[in-house]
Short mmCIF file of C-alpha atoms in Angstrom, two decimals:
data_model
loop_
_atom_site.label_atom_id
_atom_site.label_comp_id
_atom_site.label_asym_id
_atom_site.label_seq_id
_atom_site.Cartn_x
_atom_site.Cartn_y
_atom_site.Cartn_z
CA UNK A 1 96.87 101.32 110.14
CA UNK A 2 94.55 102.57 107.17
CA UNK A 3 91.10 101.40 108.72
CA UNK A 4 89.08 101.97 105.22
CA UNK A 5 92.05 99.56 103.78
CA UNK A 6 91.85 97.21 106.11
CA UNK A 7 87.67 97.38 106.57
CA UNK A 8 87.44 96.97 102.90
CA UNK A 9 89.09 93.43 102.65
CA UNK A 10 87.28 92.22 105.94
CA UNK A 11 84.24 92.90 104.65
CA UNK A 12 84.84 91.97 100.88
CA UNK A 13 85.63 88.47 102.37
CA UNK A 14 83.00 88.34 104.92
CA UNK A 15 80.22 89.00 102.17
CA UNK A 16 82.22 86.06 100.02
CA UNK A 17 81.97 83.87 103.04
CA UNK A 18 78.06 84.73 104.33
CA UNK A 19 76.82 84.51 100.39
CA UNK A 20 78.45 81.02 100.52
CA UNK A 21 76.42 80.08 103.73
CA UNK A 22 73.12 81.65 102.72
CA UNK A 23 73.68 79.65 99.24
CA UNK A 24 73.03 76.93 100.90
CA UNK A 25 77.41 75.74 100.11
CA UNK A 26 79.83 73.99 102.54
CA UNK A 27 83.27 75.44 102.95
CA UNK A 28 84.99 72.61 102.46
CA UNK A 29 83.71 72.59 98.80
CA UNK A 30 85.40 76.25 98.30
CA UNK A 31 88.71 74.74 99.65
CA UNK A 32 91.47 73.45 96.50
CA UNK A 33 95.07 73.83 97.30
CA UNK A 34 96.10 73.16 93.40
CA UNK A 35 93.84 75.77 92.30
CA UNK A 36 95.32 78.30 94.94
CA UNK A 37 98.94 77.26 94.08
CA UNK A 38 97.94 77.81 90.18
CA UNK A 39 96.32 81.02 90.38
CA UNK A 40 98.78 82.89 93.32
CA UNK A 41 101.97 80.74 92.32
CA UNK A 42 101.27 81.90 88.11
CA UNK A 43 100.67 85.06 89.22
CA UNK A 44 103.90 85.38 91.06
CA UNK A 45 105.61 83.64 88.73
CA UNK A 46 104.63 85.87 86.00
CA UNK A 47 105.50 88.87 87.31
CA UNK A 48 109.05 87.55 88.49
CA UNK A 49 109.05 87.30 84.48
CA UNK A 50 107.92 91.30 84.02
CA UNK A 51 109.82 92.46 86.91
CA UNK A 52 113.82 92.38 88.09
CA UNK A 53 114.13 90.06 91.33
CA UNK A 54 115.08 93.26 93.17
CA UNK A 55 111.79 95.26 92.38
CA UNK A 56 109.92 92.00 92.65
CA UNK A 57 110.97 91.55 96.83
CA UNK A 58 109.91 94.98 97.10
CA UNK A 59 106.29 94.31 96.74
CA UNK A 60 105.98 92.98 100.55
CA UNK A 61 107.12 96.91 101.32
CA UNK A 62 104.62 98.02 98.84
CA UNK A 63 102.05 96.17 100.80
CA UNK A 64 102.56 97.22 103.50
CA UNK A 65 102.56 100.82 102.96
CA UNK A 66 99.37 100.24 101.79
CA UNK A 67 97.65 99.00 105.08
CA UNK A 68 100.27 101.21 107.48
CA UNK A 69 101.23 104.46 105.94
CA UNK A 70 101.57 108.25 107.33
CA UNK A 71 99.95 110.96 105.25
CA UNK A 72 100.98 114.12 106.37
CA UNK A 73 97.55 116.26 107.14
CA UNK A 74 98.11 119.42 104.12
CA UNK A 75 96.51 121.88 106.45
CA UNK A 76 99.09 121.46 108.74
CA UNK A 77 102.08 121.06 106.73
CA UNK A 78 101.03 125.19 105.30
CA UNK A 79 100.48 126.38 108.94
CA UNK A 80 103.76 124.96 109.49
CA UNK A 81 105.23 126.55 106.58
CA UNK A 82 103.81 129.87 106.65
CA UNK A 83 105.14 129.57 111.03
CA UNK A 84 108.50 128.79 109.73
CA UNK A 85 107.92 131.63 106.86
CA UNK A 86 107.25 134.39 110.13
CA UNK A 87 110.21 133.39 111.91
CA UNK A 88 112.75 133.52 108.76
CA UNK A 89 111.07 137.06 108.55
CA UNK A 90 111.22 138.46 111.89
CA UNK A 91 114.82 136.95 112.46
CA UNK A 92 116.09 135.67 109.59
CA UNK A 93 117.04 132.42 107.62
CA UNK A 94 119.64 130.86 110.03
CA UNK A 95 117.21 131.62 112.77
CA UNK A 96 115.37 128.47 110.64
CA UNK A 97 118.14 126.03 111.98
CA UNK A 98 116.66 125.93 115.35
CA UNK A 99 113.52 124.67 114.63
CA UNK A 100 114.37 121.80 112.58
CA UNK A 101 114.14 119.51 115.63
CA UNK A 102 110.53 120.19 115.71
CA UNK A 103 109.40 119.36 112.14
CA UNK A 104 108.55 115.62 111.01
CA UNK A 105 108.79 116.11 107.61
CA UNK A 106 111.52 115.29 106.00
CA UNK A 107 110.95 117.34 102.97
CA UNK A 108 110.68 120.45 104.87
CA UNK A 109 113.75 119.79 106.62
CA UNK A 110 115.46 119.22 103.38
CA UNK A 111 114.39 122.86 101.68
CA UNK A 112 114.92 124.60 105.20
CA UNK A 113 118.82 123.10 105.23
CA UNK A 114 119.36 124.33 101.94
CA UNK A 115 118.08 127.79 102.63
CA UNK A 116 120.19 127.83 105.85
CA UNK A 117 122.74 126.95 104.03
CA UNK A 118 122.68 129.65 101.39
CA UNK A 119 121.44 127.69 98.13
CA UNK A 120 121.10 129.45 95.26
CA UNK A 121 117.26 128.97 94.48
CA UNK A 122 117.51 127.60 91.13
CA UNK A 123 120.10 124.82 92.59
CA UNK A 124 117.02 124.55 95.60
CA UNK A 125 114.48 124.08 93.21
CA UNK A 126 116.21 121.80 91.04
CA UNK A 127 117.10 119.32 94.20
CA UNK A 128 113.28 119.53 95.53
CA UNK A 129 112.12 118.55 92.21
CA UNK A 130 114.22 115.39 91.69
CA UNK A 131 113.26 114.25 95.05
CA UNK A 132 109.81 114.50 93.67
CA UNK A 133 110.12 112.81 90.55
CA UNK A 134 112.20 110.21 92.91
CA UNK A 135 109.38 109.53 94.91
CA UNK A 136 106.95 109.03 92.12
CA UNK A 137 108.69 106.57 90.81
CA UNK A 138 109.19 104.39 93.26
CA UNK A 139 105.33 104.65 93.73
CA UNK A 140 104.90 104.12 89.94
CA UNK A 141 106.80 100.76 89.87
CA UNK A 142 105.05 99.45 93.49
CA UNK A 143 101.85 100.33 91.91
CA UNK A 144 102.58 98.93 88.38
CA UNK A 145 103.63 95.68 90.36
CA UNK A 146 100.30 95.58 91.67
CA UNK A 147 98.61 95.74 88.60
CA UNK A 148 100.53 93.49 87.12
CA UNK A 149 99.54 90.65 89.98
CA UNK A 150 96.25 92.03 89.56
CA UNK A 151 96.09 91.47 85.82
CA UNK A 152 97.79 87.89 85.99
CA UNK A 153 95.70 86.56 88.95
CA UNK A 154 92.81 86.05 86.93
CA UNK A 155 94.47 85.10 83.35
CA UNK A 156 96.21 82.01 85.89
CA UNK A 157 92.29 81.46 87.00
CA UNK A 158 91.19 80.73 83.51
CA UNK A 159 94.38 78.73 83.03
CA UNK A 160 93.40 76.34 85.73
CA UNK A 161 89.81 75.94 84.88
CA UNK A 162 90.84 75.10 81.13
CA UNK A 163 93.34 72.14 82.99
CA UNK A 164 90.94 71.39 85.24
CA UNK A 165 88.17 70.89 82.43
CA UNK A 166 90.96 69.16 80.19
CA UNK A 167 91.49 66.41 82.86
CA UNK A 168 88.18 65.49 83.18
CA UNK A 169 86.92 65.45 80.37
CA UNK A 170 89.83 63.18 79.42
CA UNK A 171 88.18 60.90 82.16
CA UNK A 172 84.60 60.57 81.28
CA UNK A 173 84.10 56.90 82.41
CA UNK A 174 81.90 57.46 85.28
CA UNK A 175 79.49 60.78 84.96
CA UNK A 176 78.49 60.94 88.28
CA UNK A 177 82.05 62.57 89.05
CA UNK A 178 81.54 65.66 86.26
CA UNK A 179 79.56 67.73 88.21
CA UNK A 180 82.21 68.07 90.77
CA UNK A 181 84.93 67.88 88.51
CA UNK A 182 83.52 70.63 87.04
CA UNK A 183 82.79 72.68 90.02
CA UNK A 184 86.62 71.90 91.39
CA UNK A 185 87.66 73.15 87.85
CA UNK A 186 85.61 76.53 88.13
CA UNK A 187 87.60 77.40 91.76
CA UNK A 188 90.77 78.21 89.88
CA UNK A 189 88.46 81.52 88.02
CA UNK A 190 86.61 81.95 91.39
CA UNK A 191 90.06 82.23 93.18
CA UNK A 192 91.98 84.62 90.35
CA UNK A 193 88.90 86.65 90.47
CA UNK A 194 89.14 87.10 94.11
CA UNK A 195 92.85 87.62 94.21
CA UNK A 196 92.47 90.32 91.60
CA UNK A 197 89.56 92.26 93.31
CA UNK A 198 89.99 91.86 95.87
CA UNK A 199 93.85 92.47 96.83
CA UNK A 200 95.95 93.74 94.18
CA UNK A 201 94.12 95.92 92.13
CA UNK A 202 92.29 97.53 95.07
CA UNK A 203 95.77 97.66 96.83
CA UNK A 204 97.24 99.27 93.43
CA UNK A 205 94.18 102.36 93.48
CA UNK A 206 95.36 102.85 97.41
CA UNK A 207 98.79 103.20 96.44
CA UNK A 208 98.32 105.75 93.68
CA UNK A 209 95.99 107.61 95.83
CA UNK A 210 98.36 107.57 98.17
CA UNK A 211 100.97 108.62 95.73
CA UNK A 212 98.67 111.40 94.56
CA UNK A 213 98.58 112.87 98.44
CA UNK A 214 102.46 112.80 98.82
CA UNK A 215 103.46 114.39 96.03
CA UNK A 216 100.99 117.19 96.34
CA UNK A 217 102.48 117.46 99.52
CA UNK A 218 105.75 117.48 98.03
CA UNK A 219 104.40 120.34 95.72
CA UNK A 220 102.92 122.59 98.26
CA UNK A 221 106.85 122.54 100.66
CA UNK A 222 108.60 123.01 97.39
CA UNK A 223 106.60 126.02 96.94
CA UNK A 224 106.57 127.41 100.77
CA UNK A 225 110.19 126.52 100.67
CA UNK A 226 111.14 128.67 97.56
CA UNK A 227 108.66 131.58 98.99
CA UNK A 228 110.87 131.53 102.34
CA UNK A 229 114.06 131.59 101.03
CA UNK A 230 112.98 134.77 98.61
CA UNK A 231 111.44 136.26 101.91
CA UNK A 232 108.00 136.96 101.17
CA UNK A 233 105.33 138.15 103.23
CA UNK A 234 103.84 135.26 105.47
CA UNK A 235 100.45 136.27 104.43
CA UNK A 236 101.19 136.06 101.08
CA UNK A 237 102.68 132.60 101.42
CA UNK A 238 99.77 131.51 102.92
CA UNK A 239 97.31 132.78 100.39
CA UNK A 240 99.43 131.44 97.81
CA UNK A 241 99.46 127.61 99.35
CA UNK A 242 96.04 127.43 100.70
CA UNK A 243 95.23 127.55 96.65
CA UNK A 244 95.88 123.96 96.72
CA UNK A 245 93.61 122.92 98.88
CA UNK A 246 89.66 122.96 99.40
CA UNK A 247 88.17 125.87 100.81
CA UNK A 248 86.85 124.04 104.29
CA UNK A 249 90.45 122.88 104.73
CA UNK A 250 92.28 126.05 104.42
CA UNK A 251 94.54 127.68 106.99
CA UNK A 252 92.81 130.46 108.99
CA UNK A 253 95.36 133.72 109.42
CA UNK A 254 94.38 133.38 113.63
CA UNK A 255 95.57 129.38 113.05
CA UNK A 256 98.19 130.09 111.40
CA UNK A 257 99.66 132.73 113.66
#
C-alpha cells in the first residue's frame, strides 16, 4: 500500500472531523443522506454521461492502483540492465534466455525475448514504443476519469444547495426552521467540496505521478534494451542510463558489477 496515499486521506478527514469538534458542532448535524446521494450519485451519473460504461467500471481498478501499486525502484532496473548488458557481452544474446526467470519486469522481459529472438532493431524499437504509448493511455483515461468526478463533485454540491435553498424558501411559514434549513442546504457544497479534494482530484495527481514514474521506466529499458541488442560496452550503457536519473541515485560501476 502507498502509505503517503493512504496518510493523506486519514488525516485530511481527521482534521475535517477535530475542526468540527473544536467548533463547538455535533456530528449528527454534518450527517444528510440526500445531500450525499446528490453530490456522489450526480457525480457518477455525470460521468457515466462523459464516459463509455466499459471505461466507466474501470475506475474501481484505477482506484485502486492508486492506494496499492508497484513502482519499480529506477536504480535498480539500470543495474539490472547494464548486469544483463555484461552477460550478453561476455557470452552472448541467447545466453540472455536464461536469466529471464529472474527479472520482474515485464518490460525487460519483453525487449530481452525479442533480442533472443533475433529482432531487427527498428521492428524492437517500434514494439517497445507502442507498449509505451499503450500504457499511457490507459493512465490518461483513469486519470481523466478522475478529474472528471473531481470536477462534477462539486458542480452536484452547488446543485443541491440551490434545491435545498429553493425548498425552503418555498416554505417560509415558520422562521425558526431557516436557519437549519439553510445549514442542511449548505452540506450538499460542503460534501462536493470534500469529495473533490479530497478523493478524486488528489487521487487523479497520484495517478499521473504515477504514470510519470512508469513510463520513464519504460524509457530507460527501451533504451538499455536497444544498447544490448547493438552490443555496447556495459560501461557505456550505464553512463548513458544513469543520465536519467539524479546524481545521488545513480548506479555505482562496483554496484553495478
Amino acid at each position: 500500500m502507498d502509505i503517503a496515499t493512504a496518510a493523506g486521506v486519514v488525516i485530511a478527514i481527521a482534521l475535517i472531523l477535530v475542526s468540527i469538534v473544536l467548533g463547538g458542532g455535533s456530528f449528527g448535524a454534518f450527517i444528510d443522506p440526500a445531500s450525499i446521494m446528490v453530490v456522489i450519485g450526480g457525480a457518477i451519473a455525470a460521468t457515466l454521461i462523459s464516459y463509455p460504461l466499459k471505461n466507466f467500471l474501470s475506475v474501481f481498478g484505477v482506484t485502486s492502483k492508486v492506494l496499492l501499486y508497484k513502482l519499480h525502484s529506477t536504480p535498480e532496473v539500470i543495474s539490472q540492465l547494464v548486469s544483463l548488458a555484461e552477460t550478453a557481452r561476455r557470452d552472448g544474446l541467447l545466453a540472455l534466455e536464461g536469466r529471464v526467470e529472474e527479472i520482474d519486469h515485464p518490460f525487460i522481459i519483453l525487449g530481452i525475448q525479442m533480442a533472443v529472438d533475433g529482432a531487427r532493431p527498428e521492428v524492437m524499437e517500434d514494439i517497445m514504443r507502442t507498449e509505451i504509448d499503450a500504457v499511457a493511455t490507459r493512465h490518461r483515461d483513469g486519470k481523466g476519469l478522475l478529474d472528471c468526478m473531481g470536477r462534477f463533485a462539486p458542480a452536484f454540491g452547488m446543485i443541491g444547495t440551490l434545491m435545498g435553498l429553493i425548498i425552503m424558501l418555498g416554505d417560509m411559514s415558520d422562521p425558526s426552521k431557516i436557519g437549519a434549513g439553510m445549514a442542511v442546504a449548505l452540506l450538499t457544497t460542503l460534501y462536493g467540496a470534500i469529495a473533490s479534494n479530497v478523493v478524486f482530484l488528489p487521487f487523479a495527481e497520484k495517478l499521473g505521478f504515477t504514470n510519470k514514474q512508469e513510463l520513464l521506466t519504460m524509457e530507460i529499458i527501451l533504451r538499455g534494451i536497444m544498447a544490448i541488442q547493438s552490443g555496447e560496452n556495459p560501461r557505456i550503457i550505464e553512463q548513458k542510463l544513469n543520465t536519467f536519473v539524479p546524481p545521488k541515485l545513480r548506479v555505482a560501476d562496483d554496484e553495478a558489477a
